[in-house]
mmCIF file of C-alpha atoms in Angstrom:
data_model
loop_
_atom_site.group_PDB
_atom_site.id
_atom_site.type_symbol
_atom_site.label_atom_id
_atom_site.label_comp_id
_atom_site.label_asym_id
_atom_site.label_seq_id
_atom_site.Cartn_x
_atom_site.Cartn_y
_atom_site.Cartn_z
ATOM 1 C CA UNK W 1 12.339 -3.145 41.423
ATOM 2 C CA UNK W 2 10.962 -0.993 38.613
ATOM 3 C CA UNK W 3 9.116 -2.862 35.894
ATOM 4 C CA UNK W 4 11.024 -3.134 32.626
ATOM 5 C CA UNK W 5 8.995 -1.953 29.643
ATOM 6 C CA UNK W 6 9.535 -3.748 26.358
ATOM 7 C CA UNK W 7 10.011 -0.935 23.785
ATOM 8 C CA UNK W 8 8.838 -3.258 21.005
ATOM 9 C CA UNK W 9 5.673 -4.338 22.791
ATOM 10 C CA UNK W 10 3.584 -1.481 21.396
ATOM 11 C CA UNK W 11 4.606 -2.290 17.816
ATOM 12 C CA UNK W 12 3.828 -5.976 18.335
ATOM 13 C CA UNK W 13 0.441 -5.192 19.840
ATOM 14 C CA UNK W 14 -0.466 -2.841 16.976
ATOM 15 C CA UNK W 15 0.567 -5.460 14.430
ATOM 16 C CA UNK W 16 -1.489 -8.087 16.273
ATOM 17 C CA UNK W 17 -4.562 -5.832 16.169
ATOM 18 C CA UNK W 18 -4.141 -5.021 12.465
ATOM 19 C CA UNK W 19 -3.714 -8.669 11.524
ATOM 20 C CA UNK W 20 -6.758 -9.590 13.583
ATOM 21 C CA UNK W 21 -8.776 -6.773 12.009
ATOM 22 C CA UNK W 22 -7.851 -7.821 8.460
ATOM 23 C CA UNK W 23 -8.867 -11.411 9.210
ATOM 24 C CA UNK W 24 -12.126 -10.139 10.723
ATOM 25 C CA UNK W 25 -12.893 -7.874 7.755
ATOM 26 C CA UNK W 26 -12.217 -10.718 5.361
ATOM 27 C CA UNK W 27 -14.606 -12.995 7.271
ATOM 28 C CA UNK W 28 -17.433 -10.586 8.120
ATOM 29 C CA UNK W 29 -17.026 -7.735 5.665
ATOM 30 C CA UNK W 30 -15.838 -4.218 6.405
ATOM 31 C CA UNK W 31 -19.128 -2.663 7.477
ATOM 32 C CA UNK W 32 -20.476 -5.713 9.284
ATOM 33 C CA UNK W 33 -17.386 -6.238 11.446
ATOM 34 C CA UNK W 34 -17.748 -4.766 14.918
ATOM 35 C CA UNK W 35 -15.018 -3.613 17.279
ATOM 36 C CA UNK W 36 -16.009 -6.507 19.551
ATOM 37 C CA UNK W 37 -15.355 -8.972 16.713
ATOM 38 C CA UNK W 38 -12.062 -7.268 15.909
ATOM 39 C CA UNK W 39 -10.977 -7.607 19.538
ATOM 40 C CA UNK W 40 -11.882 -11.296 19.521
ATOM 41 C CA UNK W 41 -10.054 -11.870 16.239
ATOM 42 C CA UNK W 42 -6.946 -10.140 17.619
ATOM 43 C CA UNK W 43 -7.173 -12.117 20.861
ATOM 44 C CA UNK W 44 -7.154 -8.957 22.952
ATOM 45 C CA UNK W 45 -9.532 -7.256 25.349
ATOM 46 C CA UNK W 46 -11.459 -4.157 24.220
ATOM 47 C CA UNK W 47 -9.488 -2.044 26.680
ATOM 48 C CA UNK W 48 -6.201 -3.215 25.189
ATOM 49 C CA UNK W 49 -7.348 -2.543 21.625
ATOM 50 C CA UNK W 50 -8.717 0.916 22.442
ATOM 51 C CA UNK W 51 -5.364 1.762 24.011
ATOM 52 C CA UNK W 52 -3.905 1.729 20.486
ATOM 53 C CA UNK W 53 -6.875 2.584 18.266
ATOM 54 C CA UNK W 54 -9.857 4.799 19.072
ATOM 55 C CA UNK W 55 -12.124 3.421 16.344
ATOM 56 C CA UNK W 56 -12.495 1.111 13.376
ATOM 57 C CA UNK W 57 -11.609 4.032 11.102
ATOM 58 C CA UNK W 58 -8.309 4.446 12.938
ATOM 59 C CA UNK W 59 -7.584 0.764 12.384
ATOM 60 C CA UNK W 60 -8.351 1.087 8.671
ATOM 61 C CA UNK W 61 -6.109 4.149 8.426
ATOM 62 C CA UNK W 62 -3.277 2.186 10.043
ATOM 63 C CA UNK W 63 -3.833 -0.720 7.633
ATOM 64 C CA UNK W 64 -3.513 1.675 4.676
ATOM 65 C CA UNK W 65 -0.267 3.066 6.066
ATOM 66 C CA UNK W 66 1.147 -0.395 6.778
ATOM 67 C CA UNK W 67 0.226 -1.694 3.308
ATOM 68 C CA UNK W 68 1.918 1.241 1.614
ATOM 69 C CA UNK W 69 5.065 1.240 3.736
ATOM 70 C CA UNK W 70 5.574 -2.495 3.311
ATOM 71 C CA UNK W 71 5.583 -2.178 -0.479
ATOM 72 C CA UNK W 72 7.892 0.836 -0.840
ATOM 73 C CA UNK W 73 11.182 -0.969 -0.223
ATOM 74 C CA UNK W 74 11.758 -1.630 -3.936
ATOM 75 C CA UNK W 75 11.515 2.102 -4.681
ATOM 76 C CA UNK W 76 13.729 3.002 -1.726
ATOM 77 C CA UNK W 77 16.595 0.815 -2.950
ATOM 78 C CA UNK W 78 19.683 2.680 -4.102
ATOM 79 C CA UNK W 79 20.024 3.115 -7.875
ATOM 80 C CA UNK W 80 22.898 0.611 -7.834
ATOM 81 C CA UNK W 81 20.440 -2.094 -6.754
ATOM 82 C CA UNK W 82 19.149 -2.315 -10.309
ATOM 83 C CA UNK W 83 17.543 -0.320 -13.084
ATOM 84 C CA UNK W 84 14.515 1.736 -12.103
ATOM 85 C CA UNK W 85 12.215 -0.206 -14.422
ATOM 86 C CA UNK W 86 13.202 -3.426 -12.668
ATOM 87 C CA UNK W 87 12.573 -1.938 -9.240
ATOM 88 C CA UNK W 88 9.224 -0.604 -10.431
ATOM 89 C CA UNK W 89 8.276 -4.056 -11.650
ATOM 90 C CA UNK W 90 9.124 -5.553 -8.257
ATOM 91 C CA UNK W 91 7.068 -2.874 -6.543
ATOM 92 C CA UNK W 92 4.038 -3.477 -8.784
ATOM 93 C CA UNK W 93 4.239 -7.241 -8.246
ATOM 94 C CA UNK W 94 4.237 -6.781 -4.469
ATOM 95 C CA UNK W 95 1.484 -4.162 -4.639
ATOM 96 C CA UNK W 96 -0.866 -6.365 -6.649
ATOM 97 C CA UNK W 97 -0.067 -9.370 -4.451
ATOM 98 C CA UNK W 98 -1.031 -7.307 -1.405
ATOM 99 C CA UNK W 99 -4.391 -6.485 -2.956
ATOM 100 C CA UNK W 100 -5.221 -10.148 -3.550
ATOM 101 C CA UNK W 101 -3.582 -11.465 -0.369
ATOM 102 C CA UNK W 102 -6.149 -9.862 1.942
ATOM 103 C CA UNK W 103 -9.142 -10.156 -0.313
ATOM 104 C CA UNK W 104 -10.218 -7.834 -3.059
ATOM 105 C CA UNK W 105 -13.337 -6.738 -1.197
ATOM 106 C CA UNK W 106 -11.323 -5.196 1.653
ATOM 107 C CA UNK W 107 -9.288 -3.037 -0.720
ATOM 108 C CA UNK W 108 -12.467 -1.915 -2.488
ATOM 109 C CA UNK W 109 -14.178 -1.155 0.834
ATOM 110 C CA UNK W 110 -11.239 0.940 2.026
ATOM 111 C CA UNK W 111 -11.178 3.000 -1.159
ATOM 112 C CA UNK W 112 -14.933 3.546 -1.035
ATOM 113 C CA UNK W 113 -14.926 4.423 2.661
ATOM 114 C CA UNK W 114 -12.373 7.181 2.073
ATOM 115 C CA UNK W 115 -15.155 9.219 0.488
ATOM 116 C CA UNK W 116 -17.025 9.204 3.820
ATOM 117 C CA UNK W 117 -14.280 8.998 6.460
ATOM 118 C CA UNK W 118 -11.919 11.975 6.893
ATOM 119 C CA UNK W 119 -9.401 9.882 8.843
ATOM 120 C CA UNK W 120 -9.189 7.233 6.113
ATOM 121 C CA UNK W 121 -9.023 9.919 3.414
ATOM 122 C CA UNK W 122 -6.165 11.615 5.261
ATOM 123 C CA UNK W 123 -4.338 8.321 5.611
ATOM 124 C CA UNK W 124 -4.685 7.618 1.892
ATOM 125 C CA UNK W 125 -3.498 11.141 1.060
ATOM 126 C CA UNK W 126 -0.407 10.781 3.288
ATOM 127 C CA UNK W 127 0.427 7.410 1.782
ATOM 128 C CA UNK W 128 -0.037 8.765 -1.741
ATOM 129 C CA UNK W 129 2.187 11.787 -1.122
ATOM 130 C CA UNK W 130 4.875 9.525 0.334
ATOM 131 C CA UNK W 131 4.923 7.084 -2.568
ATOM 132 C CA UNK W 132 4.850 9.884 -5.189
ATOM 133 C CA UNK W 133 7.822 11.573 -3.525
ATOM 134 C CA UNK W 134 9.783 8.311 -3.414
ATOM 135 C CA UNK W 135 9.102 7.508 -7.054
ATOM 136 C CA UNK W 136 9.920 11.038 -8.260
ATOM 137 C CA UNK W 137 13.214 10.870 -6.346
ATOM 138 C CA UNK W 138 14.000 7.479 -7.878
ATOM 139 C CA UNK W 139 13.223 8.805 -11.365
ATOM 140 C CA UNK W 140 15.589 11.762 -10.881
ATOM 141 C CA UNK W 141 18.352 9.424 -9.719
ATOM 142 C CA UNK W 142 17.785 7.210 -12.769
ATOM 143 C CA UNK W 143 17.882 10.261 -15.026
ATOM 144 C CA UNK W 144 21.259 11.227 -13.543
ATOM 145 C CA UNK W 145 22.527 7.759 -14.459
ATOM 146 C CA UNK W 146 21.231 8.081 -18.016
ATOM 147 C CA UNK W 147 18.721 5.225 -17.772
ATOM 148 C CA UNK W 148 15.599 7.405 -17.915
ATOM 149 C CA UNK W 149 14.713 10.068 -20.467
ATOM 150 C CA UNK W 150 15.917 13.384 -18.996
ATOM 151 C CA UNK W 151 13.197 15.344 -20.811
ATOM 152 C CA UNK W 152 10.559 13.756 -18.567
ATOM 153 C CA UNK W 153 9.365 15.732 -15.540
ATOM 154 C CA UNK W 154 9.920 13.400 -12.581
ATOM 155 C CA UNK W 155 6.871 14.577 -10.606
ATOM 156 C CA UNK W 156 4.601 14.238 -13.635
ATOM 157 C CA UNK W 157 6.018 10.805 -14.424
ATOM 158 C CA UNK W 158 5.370 9.625 -10.864
ATOM 159 C CA UNK W 159 1.749 10.786 -11.159
ATOM 160 C CA UNK W 160 1.281 9.026 -14.501
ATOM 161 C CA UNK W 161 2.820 5.747 -13.379
ATOM 162 C CA UNK W 162 0.897 5.596 -10.109
ATOM 163 C CA UNK W 163 -2.309 6.447 -11.976
ATOM 164 C CA UNK W 164 -1.642 3.379 -14.107
ATOM 165 C CA UNK W 165 -0.880 1.249 -11.041
ATOM 166 C CA UNK W 166 -4.023 2.426 -9.261
ATOM 167 C CA UNK W 167 -6.137 1.854 -12.361
ATOM 168 C CA UNK W 168 -4.855 -1.692 -12.766
ATOM 169 C CA UNK W 169 -5.403 -2.352 -9.061
ATOM 170 C CA UNK W 170 -8.995 -1.106 -9.230
ATOM 171 C CA UNK W 171 -9.732 -3.230 -12.279
ATOM 172 C CA UNK W 172 -8.502 -6.287 -10.388
ATOM 173 C CA UNK W 173 -10.394 -5.301 -7.243
ATOM 174 C CA UNK W 174 -13.679 -4.834 -9.102
ATOM 175 C CA UNK W 175 -13.258 -7.950 -11.213
ATOM 176 C CA UNK W 176 -13.056 -6.088 -14.511
ATOM 177 C CA UNK W 177 -9.683 -7.795 -14.919
ATOM 178 C CA UNK W 178 -8.773 -11.088 -13.285
ATOM 179 C CA UNK W 179 -5.259 -11.772 -14.555
ATOM 180 C CA UNK W 180 -2.704 -10.131 -12.267
ATOM 181 C CA UNK W 181 0.116 -11.594 -14.343
ATOM 182 C CA UNK W 182 -1.170 -9.813 -17.443
ATOM 183 C CA UNK W 183 -1.473 -6.561 -15.451
ATOM 184 C CA UNK W 184 2.161 -6.832 -14.407
ATOM 185 C CA UNK W 185 3.230 -7.447 -18.004
ATOM 186 C CA UNK W 186 1.194 -4.493 -19.243
ATOM 187 C CA UNK W 187 2.675 -2.174 -16.639
ATOM 188 C CA UNK W 188 6.193 -3.373 -17.415
ATOM 189 C CA UNK W 189 5.720 -2.468 -21.075
ATOM 190 C CA UNK W 190 4.140 0.897 -20.226
ATOM 191 C CA UNK W 191 6.977 1.862 -17.867
ATOM 192 C CA UNK W 192 9.632 0.771 -20.341
ATOM 193 C CA UNK W 193 8.160 2.756 -23.219
ATOM 194 C CA UNK W 194 7.440 5.817 -21.079
ATOM 195 C CA UNK W 195 10.677 6.084 -19.097
ATOM 196 C CA UNK W 196 13.508 4.815 -21.201
ATOM 197 C CA UNK W 197 15.693 7.371 -22.928
ATOM 198 C CA UNK W 198 15.287 7.275 -26.709
ATOM 199 C CA UNK W 199 18.072 5.516 -28.573
ATOM 200 C CA UNK W 200 20.511 7.836 -30.304
#
């Protein structure tokens, strides 16, 4: 009898490796963690891990993609799910929680490593293009509903808002700011003032 292949096995194995890698990075540091330690943390043999990822850089690139995709659901919601500013606030809350959930040092290491690793840089660029496109689309939909100023260029607005999000994230990562709640409040006020259509 032919062996039945679980179509979800690959996804589960990849998730197991990424979770093990994040735990390993948090314990040993990004540069100090070896592939052997990552394998041990994931509870898998080196051969099994290398079947899914060729290197530590590939694992980091996959972590970046997974982090971004997991936070985009608030922006992907239909306009009827709530005002854009509310969905943006939910997104920012989840984004900042993700930064602190896995340790600020890992996020800082990933951003710094992108300057030296083409694969990580490409992964960050793909994730950035994806989130900018989603936000610009959401802004246009909100403009059509009259909840966002129609004089604003949606692509420019997406760039501005994500620049603010990234700046706040970096300040938290580097310890220049320590109050994530205040960062969320500040972004909420910025988005409201920037996006809302002026009162007639």
